[in-house]
Coordinates of C-alpha atoms in Angstrom, one line a residue:
X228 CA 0.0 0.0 0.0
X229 CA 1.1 3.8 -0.7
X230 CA 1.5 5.8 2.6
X231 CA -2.2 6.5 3.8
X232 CA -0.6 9.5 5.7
X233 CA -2.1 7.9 8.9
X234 CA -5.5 9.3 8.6
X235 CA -7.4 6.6 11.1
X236 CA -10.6 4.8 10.2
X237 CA -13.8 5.5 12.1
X238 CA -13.6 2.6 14.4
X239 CA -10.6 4.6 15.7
X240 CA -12.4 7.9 15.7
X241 CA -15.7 7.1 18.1
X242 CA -15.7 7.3 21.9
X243 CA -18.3 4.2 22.0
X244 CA -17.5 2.5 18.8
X245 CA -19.4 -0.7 19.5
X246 CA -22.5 1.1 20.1
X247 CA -22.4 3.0 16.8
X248 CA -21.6 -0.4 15.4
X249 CA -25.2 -1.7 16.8
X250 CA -27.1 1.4 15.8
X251 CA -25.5 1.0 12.0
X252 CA -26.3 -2.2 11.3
X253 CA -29.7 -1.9 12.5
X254 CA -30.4 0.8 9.7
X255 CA -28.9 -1.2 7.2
X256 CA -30.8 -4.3 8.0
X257 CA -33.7 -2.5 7.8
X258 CA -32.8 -1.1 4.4
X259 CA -31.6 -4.4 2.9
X260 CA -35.0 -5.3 3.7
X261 CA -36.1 -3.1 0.7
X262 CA -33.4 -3.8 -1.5
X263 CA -34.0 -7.0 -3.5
X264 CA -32.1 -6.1 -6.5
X265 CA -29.0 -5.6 -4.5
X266 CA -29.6 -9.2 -2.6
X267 CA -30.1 -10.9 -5.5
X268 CA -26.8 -9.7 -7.4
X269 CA -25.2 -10.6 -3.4
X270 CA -26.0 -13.6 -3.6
X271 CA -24.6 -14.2 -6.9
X272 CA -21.5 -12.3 -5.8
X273 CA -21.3 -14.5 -3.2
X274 CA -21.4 -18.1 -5.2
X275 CA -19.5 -16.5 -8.0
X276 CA -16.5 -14.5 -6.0
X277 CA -16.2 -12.1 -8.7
X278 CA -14.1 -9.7 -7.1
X279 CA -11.5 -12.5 -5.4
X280 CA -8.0 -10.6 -4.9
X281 CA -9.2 -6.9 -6.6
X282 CA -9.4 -3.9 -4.4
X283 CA -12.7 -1.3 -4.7
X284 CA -11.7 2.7 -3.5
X285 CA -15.0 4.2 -3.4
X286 CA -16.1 7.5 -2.4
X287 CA -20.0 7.7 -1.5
X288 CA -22.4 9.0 0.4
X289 CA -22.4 6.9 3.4
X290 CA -25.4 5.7 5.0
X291 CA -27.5 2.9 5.2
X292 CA -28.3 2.1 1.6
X293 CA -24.7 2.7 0.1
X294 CA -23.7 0.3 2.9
X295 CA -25.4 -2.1 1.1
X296 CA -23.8 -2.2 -2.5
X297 CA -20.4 -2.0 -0.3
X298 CA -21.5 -5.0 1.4
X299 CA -22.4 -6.2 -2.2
X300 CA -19.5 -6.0 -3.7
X301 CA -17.0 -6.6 -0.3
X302 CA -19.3 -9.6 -0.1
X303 CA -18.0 -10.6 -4.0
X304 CA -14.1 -11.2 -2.8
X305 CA -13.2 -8.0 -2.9
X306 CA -11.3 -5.2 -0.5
X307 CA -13.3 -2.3 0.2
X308 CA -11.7 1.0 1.3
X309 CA -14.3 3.4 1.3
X310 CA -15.1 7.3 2.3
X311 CA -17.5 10.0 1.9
X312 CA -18.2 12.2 -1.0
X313 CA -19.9 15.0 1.3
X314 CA -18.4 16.7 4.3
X315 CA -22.0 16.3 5.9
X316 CA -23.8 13.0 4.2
X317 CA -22.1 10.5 6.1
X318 CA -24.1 8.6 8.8
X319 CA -21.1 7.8 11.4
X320 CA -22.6 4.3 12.7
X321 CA -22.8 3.0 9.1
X322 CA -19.4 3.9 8.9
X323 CA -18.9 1.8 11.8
X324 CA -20.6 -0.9 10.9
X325 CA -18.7 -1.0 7.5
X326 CA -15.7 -0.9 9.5
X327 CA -16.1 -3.7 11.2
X328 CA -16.5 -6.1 7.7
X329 CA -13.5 -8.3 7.5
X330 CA -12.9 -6.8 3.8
X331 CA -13.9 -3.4 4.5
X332 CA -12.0 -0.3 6.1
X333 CA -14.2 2.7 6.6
X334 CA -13.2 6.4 7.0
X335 CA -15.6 8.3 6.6
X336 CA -17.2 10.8 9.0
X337 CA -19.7 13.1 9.3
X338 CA -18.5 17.0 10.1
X339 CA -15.1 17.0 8.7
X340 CA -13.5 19.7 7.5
X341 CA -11.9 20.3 3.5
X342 CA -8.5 18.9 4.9
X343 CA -9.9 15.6 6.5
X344 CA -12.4 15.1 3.8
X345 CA -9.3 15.0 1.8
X346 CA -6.8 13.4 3.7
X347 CA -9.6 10.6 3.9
X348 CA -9.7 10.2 0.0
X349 CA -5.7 9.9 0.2
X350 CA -6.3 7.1 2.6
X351 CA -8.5 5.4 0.5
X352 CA -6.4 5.8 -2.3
X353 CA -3.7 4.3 -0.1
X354 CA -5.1 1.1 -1.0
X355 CA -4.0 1.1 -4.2
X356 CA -7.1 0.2 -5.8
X357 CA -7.7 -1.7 -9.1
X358 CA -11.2 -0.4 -9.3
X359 CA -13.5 2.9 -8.5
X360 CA -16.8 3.5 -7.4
X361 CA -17.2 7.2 -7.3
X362 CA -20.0 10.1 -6.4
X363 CA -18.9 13.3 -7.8
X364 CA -15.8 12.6 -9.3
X365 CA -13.1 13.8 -6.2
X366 CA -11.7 10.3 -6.2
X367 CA -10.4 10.0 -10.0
X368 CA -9.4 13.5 -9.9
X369 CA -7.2 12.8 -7.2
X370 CA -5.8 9.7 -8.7
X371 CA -5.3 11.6 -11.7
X372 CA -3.6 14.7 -10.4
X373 CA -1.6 12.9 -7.4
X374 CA -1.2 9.2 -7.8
X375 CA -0.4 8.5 -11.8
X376 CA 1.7 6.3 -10.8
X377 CA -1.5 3.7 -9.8
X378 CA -3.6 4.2 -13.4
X379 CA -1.9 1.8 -14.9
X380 CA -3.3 -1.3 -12.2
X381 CA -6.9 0.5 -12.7
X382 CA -9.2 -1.6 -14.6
X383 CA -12.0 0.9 -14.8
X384 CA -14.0 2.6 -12.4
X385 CA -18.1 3.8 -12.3
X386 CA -19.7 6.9 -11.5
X387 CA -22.8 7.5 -10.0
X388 CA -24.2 11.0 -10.3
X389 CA -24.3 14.1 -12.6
X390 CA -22.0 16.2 -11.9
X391 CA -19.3 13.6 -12.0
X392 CA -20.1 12.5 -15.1
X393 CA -20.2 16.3 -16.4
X394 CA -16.5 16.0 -14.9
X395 CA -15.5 13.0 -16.4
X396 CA -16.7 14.1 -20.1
X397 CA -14.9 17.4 -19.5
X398 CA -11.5 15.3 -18.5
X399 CA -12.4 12.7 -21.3
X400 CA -12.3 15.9 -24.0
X401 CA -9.2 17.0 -22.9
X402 CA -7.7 13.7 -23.3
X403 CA -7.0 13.4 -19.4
X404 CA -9.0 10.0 -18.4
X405 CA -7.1 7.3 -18.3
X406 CA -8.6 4.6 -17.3
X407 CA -12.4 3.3 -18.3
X408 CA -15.6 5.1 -16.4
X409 CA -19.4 3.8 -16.4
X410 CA -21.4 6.8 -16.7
X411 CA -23.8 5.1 -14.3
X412 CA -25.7 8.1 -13.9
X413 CA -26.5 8.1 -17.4
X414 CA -28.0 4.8 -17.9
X415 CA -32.0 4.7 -17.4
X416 CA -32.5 2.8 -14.4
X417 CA -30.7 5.8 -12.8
X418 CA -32.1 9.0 -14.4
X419 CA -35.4 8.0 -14.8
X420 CA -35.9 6.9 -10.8
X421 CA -33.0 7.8 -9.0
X422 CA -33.0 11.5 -10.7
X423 CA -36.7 12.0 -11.1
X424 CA -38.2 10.2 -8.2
X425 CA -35.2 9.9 -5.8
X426 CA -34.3 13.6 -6.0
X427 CA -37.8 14.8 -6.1
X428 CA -39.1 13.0 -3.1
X429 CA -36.1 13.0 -0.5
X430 CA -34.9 16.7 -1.3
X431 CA -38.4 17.9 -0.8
X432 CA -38.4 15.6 2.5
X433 CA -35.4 16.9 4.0
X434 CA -36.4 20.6 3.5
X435 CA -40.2 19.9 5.2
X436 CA -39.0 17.9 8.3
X437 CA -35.8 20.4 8.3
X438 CA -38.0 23.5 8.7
X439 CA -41.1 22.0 9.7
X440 CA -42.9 24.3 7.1
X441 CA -45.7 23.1 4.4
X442 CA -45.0 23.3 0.7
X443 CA -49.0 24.2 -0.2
X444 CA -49.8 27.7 -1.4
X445 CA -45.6 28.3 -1.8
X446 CA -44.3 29.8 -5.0
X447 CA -41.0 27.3 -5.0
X448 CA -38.5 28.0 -7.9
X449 CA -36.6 25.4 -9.3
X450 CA -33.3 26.3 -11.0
X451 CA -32.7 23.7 -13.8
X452 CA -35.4 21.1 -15.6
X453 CA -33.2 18.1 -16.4
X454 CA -34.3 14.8 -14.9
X455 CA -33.7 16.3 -11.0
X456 CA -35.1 19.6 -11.6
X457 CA -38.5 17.7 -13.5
X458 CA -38.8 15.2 -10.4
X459 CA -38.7 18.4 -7.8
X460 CA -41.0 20.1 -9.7
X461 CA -43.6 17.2 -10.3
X462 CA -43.3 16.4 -6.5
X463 CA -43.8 19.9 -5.2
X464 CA -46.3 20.7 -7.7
X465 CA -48.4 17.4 -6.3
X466 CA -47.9 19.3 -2.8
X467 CA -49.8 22.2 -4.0
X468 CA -46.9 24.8 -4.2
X469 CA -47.0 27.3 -7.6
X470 CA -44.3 26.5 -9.3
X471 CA -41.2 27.9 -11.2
X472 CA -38.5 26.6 -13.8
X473 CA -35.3 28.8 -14.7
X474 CA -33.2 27.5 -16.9
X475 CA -30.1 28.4 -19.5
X476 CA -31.1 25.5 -22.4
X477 CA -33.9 26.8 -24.3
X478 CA -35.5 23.0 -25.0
X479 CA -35.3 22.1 -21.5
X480 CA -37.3 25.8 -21.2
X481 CA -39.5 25.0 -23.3
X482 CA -40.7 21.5 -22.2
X483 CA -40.9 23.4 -19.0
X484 CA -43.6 25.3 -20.2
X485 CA -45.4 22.9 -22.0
X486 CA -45.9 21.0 -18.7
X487 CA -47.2 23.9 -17.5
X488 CA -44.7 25.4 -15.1
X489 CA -44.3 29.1 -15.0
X490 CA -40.9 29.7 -16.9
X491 CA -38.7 32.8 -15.8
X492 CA -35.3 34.0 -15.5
X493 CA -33.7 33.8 -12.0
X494 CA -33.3 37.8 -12.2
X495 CA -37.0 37.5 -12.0
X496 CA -37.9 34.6 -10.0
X497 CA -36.2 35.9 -7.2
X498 CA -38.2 38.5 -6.5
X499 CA -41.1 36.5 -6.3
X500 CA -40.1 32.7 -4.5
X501 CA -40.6 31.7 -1.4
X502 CA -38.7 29.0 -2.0
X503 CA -35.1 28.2 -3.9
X504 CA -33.9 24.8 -4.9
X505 CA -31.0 24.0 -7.4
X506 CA -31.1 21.2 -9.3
X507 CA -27.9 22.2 -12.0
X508 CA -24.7 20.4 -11.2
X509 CA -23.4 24.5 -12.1
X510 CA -21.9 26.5 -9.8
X511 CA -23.6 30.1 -9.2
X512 CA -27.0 29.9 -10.6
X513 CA -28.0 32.5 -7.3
X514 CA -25.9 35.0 -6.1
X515 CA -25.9 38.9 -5.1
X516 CA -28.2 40.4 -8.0
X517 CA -30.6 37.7 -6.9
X518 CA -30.4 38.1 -3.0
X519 CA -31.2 41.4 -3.6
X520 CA -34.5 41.1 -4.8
X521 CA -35.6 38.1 -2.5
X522 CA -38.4 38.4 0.2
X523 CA -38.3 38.0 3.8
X524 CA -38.4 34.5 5.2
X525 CA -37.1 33.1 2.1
X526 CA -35.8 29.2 2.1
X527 CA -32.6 28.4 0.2
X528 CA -31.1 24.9 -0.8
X529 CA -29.1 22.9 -2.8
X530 CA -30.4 19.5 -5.1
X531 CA -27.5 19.8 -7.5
X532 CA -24.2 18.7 -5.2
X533 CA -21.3 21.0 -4.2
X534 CA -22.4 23.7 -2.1
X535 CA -21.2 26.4 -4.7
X536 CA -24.9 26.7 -6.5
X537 CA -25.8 29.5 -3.9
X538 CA -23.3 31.6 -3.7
X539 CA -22.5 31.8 -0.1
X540 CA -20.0 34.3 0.1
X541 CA -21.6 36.8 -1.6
X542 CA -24.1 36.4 0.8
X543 CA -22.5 36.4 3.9
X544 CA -21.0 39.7 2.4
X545 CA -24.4 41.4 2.1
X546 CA -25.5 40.1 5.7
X547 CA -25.0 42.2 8.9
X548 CA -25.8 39.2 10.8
X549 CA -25.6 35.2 10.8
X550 CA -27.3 32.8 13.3
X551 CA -28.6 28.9 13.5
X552 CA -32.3 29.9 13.2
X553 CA -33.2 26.5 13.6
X554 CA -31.2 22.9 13.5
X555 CA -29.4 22.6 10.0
X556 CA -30.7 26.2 8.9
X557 CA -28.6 29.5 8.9
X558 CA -30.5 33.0 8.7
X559 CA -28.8 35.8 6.8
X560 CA -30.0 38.6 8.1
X561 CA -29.8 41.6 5.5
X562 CA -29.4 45.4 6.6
X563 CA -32.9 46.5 5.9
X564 CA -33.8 43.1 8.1
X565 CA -34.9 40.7 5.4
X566 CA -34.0 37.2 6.6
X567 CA -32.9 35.0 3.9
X568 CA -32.2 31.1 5.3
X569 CA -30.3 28.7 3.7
X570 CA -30.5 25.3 4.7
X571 CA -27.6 22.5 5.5
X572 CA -24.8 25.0 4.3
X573 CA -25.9 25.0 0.8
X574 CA -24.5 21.8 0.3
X575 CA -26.7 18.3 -0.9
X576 CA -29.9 19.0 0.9
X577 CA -31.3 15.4 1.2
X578 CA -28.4 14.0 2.5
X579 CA -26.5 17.1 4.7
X580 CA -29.5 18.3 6.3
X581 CA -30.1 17.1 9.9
X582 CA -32.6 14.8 9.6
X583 CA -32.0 13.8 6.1
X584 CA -31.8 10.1 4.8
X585 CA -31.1 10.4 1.1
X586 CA -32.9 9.0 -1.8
X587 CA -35.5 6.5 -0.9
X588 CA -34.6 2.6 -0.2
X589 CA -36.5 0.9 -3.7
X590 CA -35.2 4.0 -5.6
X591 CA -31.0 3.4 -4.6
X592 CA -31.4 -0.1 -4.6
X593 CA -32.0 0.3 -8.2
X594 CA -28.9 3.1 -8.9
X595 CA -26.8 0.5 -7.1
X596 CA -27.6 -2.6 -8.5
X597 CA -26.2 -0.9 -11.8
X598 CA -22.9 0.0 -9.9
X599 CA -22.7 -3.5 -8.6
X600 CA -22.9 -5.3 -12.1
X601 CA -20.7 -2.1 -13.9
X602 CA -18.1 -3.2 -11.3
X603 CA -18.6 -7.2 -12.4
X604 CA -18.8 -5.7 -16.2
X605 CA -15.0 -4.1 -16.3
X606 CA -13.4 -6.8 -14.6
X607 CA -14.7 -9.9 -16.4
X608 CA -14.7 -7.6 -20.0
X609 CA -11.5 -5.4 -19.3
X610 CA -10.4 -5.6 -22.7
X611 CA -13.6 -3.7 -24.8
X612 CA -13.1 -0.6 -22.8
X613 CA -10.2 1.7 -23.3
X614 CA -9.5 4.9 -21.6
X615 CA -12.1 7.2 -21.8
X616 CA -16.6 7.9 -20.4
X617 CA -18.9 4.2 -21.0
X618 CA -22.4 4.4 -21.4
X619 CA -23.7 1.3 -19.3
X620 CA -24.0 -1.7 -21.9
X621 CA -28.4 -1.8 -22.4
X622 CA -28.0 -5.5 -20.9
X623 CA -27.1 -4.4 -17.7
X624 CA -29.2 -1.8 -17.7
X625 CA -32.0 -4.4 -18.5
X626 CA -31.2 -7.0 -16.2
X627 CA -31.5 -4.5 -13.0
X628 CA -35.1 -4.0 -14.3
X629 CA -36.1 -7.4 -15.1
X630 CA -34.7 -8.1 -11.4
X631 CA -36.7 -5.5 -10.3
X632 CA -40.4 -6.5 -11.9
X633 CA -39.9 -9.7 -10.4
X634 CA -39.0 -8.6 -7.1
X635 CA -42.0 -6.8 -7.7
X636 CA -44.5 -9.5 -8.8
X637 CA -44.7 -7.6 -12.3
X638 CA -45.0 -9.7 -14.9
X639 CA -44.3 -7.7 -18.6
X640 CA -45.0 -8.6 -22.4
X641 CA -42.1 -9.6 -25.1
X642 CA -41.7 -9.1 -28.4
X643 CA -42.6 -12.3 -30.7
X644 CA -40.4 -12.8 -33.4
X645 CA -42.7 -12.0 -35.7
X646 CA -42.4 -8.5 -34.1
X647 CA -38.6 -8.3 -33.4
X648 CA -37.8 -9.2 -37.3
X649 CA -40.0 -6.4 -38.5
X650 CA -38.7 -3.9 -36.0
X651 CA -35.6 -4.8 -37.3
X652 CA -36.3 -4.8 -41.2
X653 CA -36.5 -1.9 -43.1
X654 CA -38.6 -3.3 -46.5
X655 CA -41.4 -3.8 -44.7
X656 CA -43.8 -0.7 -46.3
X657 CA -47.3 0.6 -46.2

């Protein structure tokens, strides 16, 4: 292993590290409950060893369901070395329990500052992996930029979310990946449930039970309509709030519309929202011009995922004064005494907030059943993927649905051959 500069797991961290253990795998067993996808590719994992002698670095959002597919794929013969991807998502008894997994070493924890949040990627990395499971992107670029010297023993790696893939393409065009990524987060099973209904249900949670405030009657503006922004708005819009779409691609704008969503620029949406929530993956979509036309009383936060969507600085300049108005929300009180609040420091609002608990259990074990067999996919196929951003091969993609359905109990039709040869024939005329 490289020098892990000595940064400790969290077994070493907690005062009553059994307890947290107890109180960790409680949650997960609950969740794995819920999670028949991810059982059923365990068990597979399990008969199969898929993973025997390779070594997974992942960097996640750690709590109860991501626990799972580390489980999962620890489970498959692998060595797990795992951290957060957010200085506030972690859940520190997962952690724990994770910890305490013969093939896993845990060290993420919740409340760390930037230089242990990094320090405990560099830890993970001293693990010298051979494959990466990432959410956001940190961990390759830190391979990348500090540890070139470990690509070439990287089979491939998989990334979960959007923004990471936005990173990955950018690194990909400028010729800087390499080693193979699954865009995971482009592959339907994710988008279309983990995006749209995930996003839309759990951020929308996490901001009700953080302020204890309804959403009915509530003009809520929604910065961005791809598949997160269209699940917020759906949700919110089924809670009776008024809503609005900004957005900077004029399609996206114009589907907007046509679902009949007021469309506006932020400029003017902020004079007239009650409510803020970013769904772009961009960084400063609000910022000064826009706090300066807000209301009193006004709730800010952050779907996207680094806390650079609002821009906090700018704010904290304009404010004469900044206090916890309530647990996991910070008032900005302007100088003509207009309170704006932003909630869980701007950064991933279903997962930093208090009492958040990220995407729903059916929804992730779905997002993760794709990372699980993406992982199985570059190490028994190595050879078809070179350097460079994957799309997830349809099979997969297929297979973590059919898994699903029967889960489920939902039995579906299939094309007969009569049908598949003339969708696949082009003679066939009027």
């Amino acid at each position: 292993m490289t020098d892990t500069q000595a940064y400790p797991p969290i077994s070493e961290q907690l005062s009553d590290v059994e307890t947290a253990r107890a109180e960790g795998r409680r949650k997960m067993e609950w969740a794995a409950q819920h999670m028949p996808i991810c059982e059923h590719v365990r068990e597979e994992f399990l008969a199969d060893q898929p993973f025997e002698g390779e070594r997974i670095a992942m960097a996640m959002h750690v709590e109860a369901k991501t626990a799972i597919l580390v489980e999962t794929l620890a489970d498959g013969g692998a060595e797990v070395a795992v951290t957060g991807c957010n200085p506030l998502s972690t859940h520190d008894d997962v952690s724990a329990a994770l910890d305490a997994h013969d093939s896993i070493t845990s060290y993420a924890k919740r409340g760390v500052d930037d230089e242990e949040y990094y320090e405990a990627i560099h830890a993970v990395i001293g693990h010298e992996p051979t494959v990466t499971v990432d959410d956001g992107m940190d961990l390759v670029a830190m391979i990348h930029e500090e540890y070139p010297e470990l690509i070439e023993g990287i089979v491939g790696g998989a990334e979960e979310t959007t923004t990471g893939v936005h990173r990955l393409r950018a690194m990909d065009a400028d010729g800087a990946l390499e080693y193979p990524v699954f865009a995971v987060n482009d592959t339907p099973m994710k988008r279309l449930f983990d995006n749209v209904h995930g996003t839309g249900e759990s951020s929308l949670a996490s901001i009700a039970m953080t302020t204890n405030l309804s959403w009915a009657g509530k003009t809520v503006v929604v910065a961005g309509f791809g598949y997160c922004g269209k699940g917020v708005a759906s949700k919110v819009s089924g809670q009776n709030a008024n809503v609005v779409v900004t957005e900077v691609e004029p399609r996206r704008a114009l589907e907007a519309h046509m679902e009949g969503y007021e469309v506006m620029p932020m400029a003017e949406a902020a004079a007239v929202g009650d409510v803020f929530l970013t769904t772009t993956g961009n960084r400063d979509v609000i910022v000064r011009e826009h706090f300066e036309q807000m209301g009193d009383g006004v709730l800010l936060a952050n779907a996207g995922h680094f806390d650079i969507e609002i821009d906090l600085e700018a704010l904290a300049d304009l404010a004469v004064d900044r206090y916890e108005a309530r647990d996991g929300v910070d008032a900005y009180e302007l100088a003509d005494g207009r309170r704006l609040n932003v909630i869980a420091e701007g950064r991933l609002v279903n997962l930093a907030a208090p009492v958040s608990l990220g995407h729903p259990v059916e929804v992730m074990d779905q997002s993760f059943g794709v990372q699980a067999v993406c992982v199985r996919e570059l190490l028994e196929n190595s050879e078809q993927y070179g350097p460079g951003v994957h799309d997830v091969p349809d099979d997969l993609d297929r297979e973590i649905a059919e898994i699903k359905l029967a889960a489920d109990g939902v039995a579906f039709d299939s094309l007969t051959e009569t049908q598949r040869e003339y969708m696949g024939s082009w003679d066939h005329g009027t």
